[in-house]
Short mmCIF file of N, CA and C in Angstrom, two decimals:
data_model
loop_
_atom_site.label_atom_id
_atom_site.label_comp_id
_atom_site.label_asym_id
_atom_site.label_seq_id
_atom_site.Cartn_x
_atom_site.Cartn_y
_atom_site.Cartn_z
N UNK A 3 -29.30 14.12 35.47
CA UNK A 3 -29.29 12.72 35.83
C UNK A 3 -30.11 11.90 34.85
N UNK A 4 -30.99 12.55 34.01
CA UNK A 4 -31.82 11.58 33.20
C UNK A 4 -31.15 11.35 32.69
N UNK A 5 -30.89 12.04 31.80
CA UNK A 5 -29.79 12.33 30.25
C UNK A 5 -28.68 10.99 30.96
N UNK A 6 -27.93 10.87 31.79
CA UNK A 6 -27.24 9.69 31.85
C UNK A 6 -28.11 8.52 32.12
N UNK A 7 -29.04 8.41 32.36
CA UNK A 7 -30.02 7.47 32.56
C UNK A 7 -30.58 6.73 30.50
N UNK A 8 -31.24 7.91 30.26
CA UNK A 8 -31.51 7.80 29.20
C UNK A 8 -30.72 7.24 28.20
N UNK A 9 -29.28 7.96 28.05
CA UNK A 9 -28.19 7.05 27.16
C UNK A 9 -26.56 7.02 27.90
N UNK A 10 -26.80 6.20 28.58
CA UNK A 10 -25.95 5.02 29.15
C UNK A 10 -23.74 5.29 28.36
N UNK A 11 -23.22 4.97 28.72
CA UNK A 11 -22.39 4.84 27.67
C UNK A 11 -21.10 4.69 29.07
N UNK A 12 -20.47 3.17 28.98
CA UNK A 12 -19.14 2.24 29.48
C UNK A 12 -18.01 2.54 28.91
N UNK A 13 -17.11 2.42 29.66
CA UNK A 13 -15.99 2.40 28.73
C UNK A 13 -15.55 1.61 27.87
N UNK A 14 -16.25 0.64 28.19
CA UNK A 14 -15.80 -0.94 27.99
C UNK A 14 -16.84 -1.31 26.51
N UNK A 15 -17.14 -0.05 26.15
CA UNK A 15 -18.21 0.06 24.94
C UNK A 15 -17.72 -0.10 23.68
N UNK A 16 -16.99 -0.80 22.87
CA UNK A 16 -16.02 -0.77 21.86
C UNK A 16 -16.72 -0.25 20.43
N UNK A 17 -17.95 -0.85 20.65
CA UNK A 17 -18.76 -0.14 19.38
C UNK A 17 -18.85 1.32 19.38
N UNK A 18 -18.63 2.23 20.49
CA UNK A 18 -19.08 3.67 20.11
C UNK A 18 -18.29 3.90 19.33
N UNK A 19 -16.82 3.50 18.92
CA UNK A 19 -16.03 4.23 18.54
C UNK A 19 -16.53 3.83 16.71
N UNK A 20 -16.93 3.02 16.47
CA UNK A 20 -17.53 2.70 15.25
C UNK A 20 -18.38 3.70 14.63
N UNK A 21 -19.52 3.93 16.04
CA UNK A 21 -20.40 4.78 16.14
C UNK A 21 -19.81 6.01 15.61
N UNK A 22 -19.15 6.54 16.26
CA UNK A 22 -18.47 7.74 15.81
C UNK A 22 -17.93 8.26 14.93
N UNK A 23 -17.57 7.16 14.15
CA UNK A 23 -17.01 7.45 12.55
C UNK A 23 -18.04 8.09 11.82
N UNK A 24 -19.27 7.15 11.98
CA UNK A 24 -20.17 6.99 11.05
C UNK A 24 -20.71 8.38 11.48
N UNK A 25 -21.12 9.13 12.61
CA UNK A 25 -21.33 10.24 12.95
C UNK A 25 -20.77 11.18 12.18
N UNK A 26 -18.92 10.92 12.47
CA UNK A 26 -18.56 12.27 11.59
C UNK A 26 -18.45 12.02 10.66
N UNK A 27 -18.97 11.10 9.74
CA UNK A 27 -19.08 11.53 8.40
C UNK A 27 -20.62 12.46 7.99
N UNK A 28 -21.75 12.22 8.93
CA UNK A 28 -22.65 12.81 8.64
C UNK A 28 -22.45 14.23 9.18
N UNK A 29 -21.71 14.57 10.28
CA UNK A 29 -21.70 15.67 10.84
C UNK A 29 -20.61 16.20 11.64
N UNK A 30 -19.63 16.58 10.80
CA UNK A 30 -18.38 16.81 11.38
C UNK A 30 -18.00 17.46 12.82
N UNK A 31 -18.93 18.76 13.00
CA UNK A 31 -18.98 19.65 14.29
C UNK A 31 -19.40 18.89 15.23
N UNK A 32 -19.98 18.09 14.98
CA UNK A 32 -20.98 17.00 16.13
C UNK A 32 -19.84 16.51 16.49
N UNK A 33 -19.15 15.50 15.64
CA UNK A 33 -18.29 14.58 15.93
C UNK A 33 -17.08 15.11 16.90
N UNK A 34 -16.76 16.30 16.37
CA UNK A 34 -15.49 17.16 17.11
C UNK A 34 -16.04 17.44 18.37
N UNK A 35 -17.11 17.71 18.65
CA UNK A 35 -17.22 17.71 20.18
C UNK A 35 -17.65 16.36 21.01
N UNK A 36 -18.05 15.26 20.09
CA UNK A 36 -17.59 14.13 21.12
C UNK A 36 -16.06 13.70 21.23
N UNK A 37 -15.14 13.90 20.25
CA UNK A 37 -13.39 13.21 20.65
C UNK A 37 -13.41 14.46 21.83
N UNK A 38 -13.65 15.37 21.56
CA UNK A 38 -13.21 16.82 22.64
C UNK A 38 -13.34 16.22 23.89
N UNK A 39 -14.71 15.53 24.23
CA UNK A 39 -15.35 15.09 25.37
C UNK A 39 -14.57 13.83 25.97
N UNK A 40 -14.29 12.76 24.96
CA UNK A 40 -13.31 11.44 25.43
C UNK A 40 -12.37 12.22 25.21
N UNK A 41 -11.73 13.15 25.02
CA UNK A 41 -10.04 13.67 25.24
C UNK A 41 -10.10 13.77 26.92
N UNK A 42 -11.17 14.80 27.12
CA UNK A 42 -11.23 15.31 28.36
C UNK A 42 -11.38 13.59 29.52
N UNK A 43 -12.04 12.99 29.14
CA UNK A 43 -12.35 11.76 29.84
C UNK A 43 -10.97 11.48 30.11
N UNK A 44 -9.82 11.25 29.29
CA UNK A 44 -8.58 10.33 29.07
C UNK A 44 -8.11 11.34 29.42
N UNK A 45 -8.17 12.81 29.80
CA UNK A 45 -7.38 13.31 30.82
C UNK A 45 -7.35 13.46 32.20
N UNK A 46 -8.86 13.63 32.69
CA UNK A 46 -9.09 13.07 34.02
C UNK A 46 -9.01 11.69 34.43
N UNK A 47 -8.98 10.82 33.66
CA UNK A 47 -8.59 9.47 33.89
C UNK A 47 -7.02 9.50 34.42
N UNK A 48 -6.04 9.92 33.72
CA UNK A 48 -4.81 10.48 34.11
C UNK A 48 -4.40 10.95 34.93
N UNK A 49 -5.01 11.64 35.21
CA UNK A 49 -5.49 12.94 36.57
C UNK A 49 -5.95 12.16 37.64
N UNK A 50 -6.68 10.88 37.83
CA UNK A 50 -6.86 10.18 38.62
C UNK A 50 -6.08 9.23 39.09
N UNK A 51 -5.04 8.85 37.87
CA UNK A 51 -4.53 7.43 38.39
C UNK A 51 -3.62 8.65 38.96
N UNK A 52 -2.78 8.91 38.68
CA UNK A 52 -1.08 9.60 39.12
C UNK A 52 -1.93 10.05 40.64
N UNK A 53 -3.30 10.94 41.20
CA UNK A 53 -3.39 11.02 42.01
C UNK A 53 -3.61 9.70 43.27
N UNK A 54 -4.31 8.37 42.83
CA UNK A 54 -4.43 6.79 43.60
C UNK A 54 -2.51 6.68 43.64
N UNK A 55 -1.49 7.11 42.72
CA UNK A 55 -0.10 6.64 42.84
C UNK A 55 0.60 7.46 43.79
N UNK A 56 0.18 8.86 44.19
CA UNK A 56 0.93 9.96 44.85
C UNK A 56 0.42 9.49 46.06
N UNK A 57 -0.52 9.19 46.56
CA UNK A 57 -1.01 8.78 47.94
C UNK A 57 -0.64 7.57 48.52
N UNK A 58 -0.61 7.53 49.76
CA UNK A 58 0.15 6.30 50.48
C UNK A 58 -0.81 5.13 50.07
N UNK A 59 -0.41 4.09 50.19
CA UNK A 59 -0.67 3.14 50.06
C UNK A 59 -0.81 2.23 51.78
N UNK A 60 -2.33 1.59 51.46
CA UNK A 60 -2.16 0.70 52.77
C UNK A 60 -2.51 -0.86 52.08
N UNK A 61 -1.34 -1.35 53.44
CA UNK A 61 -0.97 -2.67 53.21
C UNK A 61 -2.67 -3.79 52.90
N UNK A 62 -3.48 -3.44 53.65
CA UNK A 62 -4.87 -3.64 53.86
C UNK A 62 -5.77 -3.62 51.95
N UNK A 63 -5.31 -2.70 51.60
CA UNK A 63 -6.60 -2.58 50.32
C UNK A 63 -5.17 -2.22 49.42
N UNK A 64 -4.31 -2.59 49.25
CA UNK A 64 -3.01 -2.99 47.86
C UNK A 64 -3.15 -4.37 47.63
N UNK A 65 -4.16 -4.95 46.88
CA UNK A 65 -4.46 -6.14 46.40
C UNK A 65 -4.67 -6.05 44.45
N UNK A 66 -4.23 -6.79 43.89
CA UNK A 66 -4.26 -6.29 42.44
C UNK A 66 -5.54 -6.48 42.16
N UNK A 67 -6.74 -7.62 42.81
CA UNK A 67 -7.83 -7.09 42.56
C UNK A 67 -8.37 -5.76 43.06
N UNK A 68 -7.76 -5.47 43.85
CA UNK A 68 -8.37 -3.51 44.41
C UNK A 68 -7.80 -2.75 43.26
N UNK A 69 -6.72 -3.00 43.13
CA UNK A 69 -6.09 -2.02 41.67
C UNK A 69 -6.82 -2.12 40.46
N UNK A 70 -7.48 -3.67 39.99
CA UNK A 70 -8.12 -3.58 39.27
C UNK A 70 -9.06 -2.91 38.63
N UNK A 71 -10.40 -3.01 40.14
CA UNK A 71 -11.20 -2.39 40.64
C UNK A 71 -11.21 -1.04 40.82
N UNK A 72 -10.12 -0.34 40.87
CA UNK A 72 -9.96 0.85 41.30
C UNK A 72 -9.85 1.54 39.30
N UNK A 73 -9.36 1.00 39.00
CA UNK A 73 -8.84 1.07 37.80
C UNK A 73 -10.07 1.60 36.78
N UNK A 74 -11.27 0.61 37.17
CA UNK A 74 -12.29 0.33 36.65
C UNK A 74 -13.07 1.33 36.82
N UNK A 75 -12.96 1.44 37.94
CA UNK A 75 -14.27 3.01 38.22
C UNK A 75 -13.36 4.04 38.24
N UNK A 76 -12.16 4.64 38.14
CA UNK A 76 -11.68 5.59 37.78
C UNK A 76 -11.93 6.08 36.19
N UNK A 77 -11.72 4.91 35.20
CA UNK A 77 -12.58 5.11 33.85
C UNK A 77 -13.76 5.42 33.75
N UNK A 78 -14.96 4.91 34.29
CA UNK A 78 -15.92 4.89 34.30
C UNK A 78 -16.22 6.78 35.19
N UNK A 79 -15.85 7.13 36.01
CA UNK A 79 -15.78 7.90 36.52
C UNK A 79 -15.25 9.52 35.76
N UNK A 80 -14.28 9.40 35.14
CA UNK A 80 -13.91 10.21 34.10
C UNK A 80 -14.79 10.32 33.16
N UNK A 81 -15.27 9.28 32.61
CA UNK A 81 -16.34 9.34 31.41
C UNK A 81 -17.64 10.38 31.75
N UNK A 82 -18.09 10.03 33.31
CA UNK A 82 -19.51 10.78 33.87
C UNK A 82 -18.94 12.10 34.12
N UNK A 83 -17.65 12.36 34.21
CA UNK A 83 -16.84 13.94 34.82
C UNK A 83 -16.67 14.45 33.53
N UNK A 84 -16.48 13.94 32.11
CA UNK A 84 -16.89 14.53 31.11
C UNK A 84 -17.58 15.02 30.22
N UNK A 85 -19.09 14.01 30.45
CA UNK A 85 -20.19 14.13 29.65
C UNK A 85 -21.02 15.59 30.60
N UNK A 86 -20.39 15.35 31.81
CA UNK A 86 -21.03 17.02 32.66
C UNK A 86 -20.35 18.12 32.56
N UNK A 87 -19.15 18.17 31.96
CA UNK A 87 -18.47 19.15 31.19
C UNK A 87 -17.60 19.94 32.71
N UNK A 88 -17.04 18.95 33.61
CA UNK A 88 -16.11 19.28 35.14
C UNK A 88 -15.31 20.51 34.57
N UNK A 89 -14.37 19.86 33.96
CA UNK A 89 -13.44 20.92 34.09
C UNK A 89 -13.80 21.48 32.53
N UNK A 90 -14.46 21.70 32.06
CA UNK A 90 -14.89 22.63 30.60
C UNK A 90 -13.35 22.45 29.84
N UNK A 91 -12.80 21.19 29.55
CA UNK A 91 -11.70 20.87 28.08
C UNK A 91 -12.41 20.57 27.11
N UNK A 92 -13.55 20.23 27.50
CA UNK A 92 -14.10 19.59 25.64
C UNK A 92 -14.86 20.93 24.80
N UNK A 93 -14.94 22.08 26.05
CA UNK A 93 -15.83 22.99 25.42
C UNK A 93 -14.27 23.94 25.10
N UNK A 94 -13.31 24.03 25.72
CA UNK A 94 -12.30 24.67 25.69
C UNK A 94 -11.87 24.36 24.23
N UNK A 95 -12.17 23.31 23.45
CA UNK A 95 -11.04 22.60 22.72
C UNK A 95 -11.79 22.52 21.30
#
């Protein structure tokens, strides 16, 4: 829990990906296991929406701001299910 405390990181973060260049040019192995890690993110993200689409829907909370919203912390949510290594793809990969 520190370690996410300590360094933070949104989806909505557009600079990491800048960040990251500049990383793998200093350190290639480094770098390959952070895309490993956002692969895995952008697959449980996937993994989340198709599961919010397979489930019924109530008339009550189907508002496009709930979809929005829902949208929002399903990203955000994938990101924290990857940096803890859930389903082990980034170490797999």
């Amino acid at each position: 829990m520190a370690e996410l405390l300590s360094n933070p990181s949104l989806y909505t973060d557009f600079n990491a990906l800048a960040e990251l260049r500049h990383r793998a040019i200093a350190d290639k192995n480094k770098a390959v296991g952070e895309v490993a890690q956002q692969f895995e993110a952008l697959m449980i993200q996937m993994m989340l929406k198709e599961m919010r689409n397979a489930s019924p829907k109530s008339e009550f909370f189907d508002t496009e701001g709930m979809r929005v919203y829902q949208d929002l912390q399903d990203k955000q949510v994938s990101l924290e299910m990857a940096k803890r290594n859930t389903l082990g793809v980034a170490q797999f990969i």
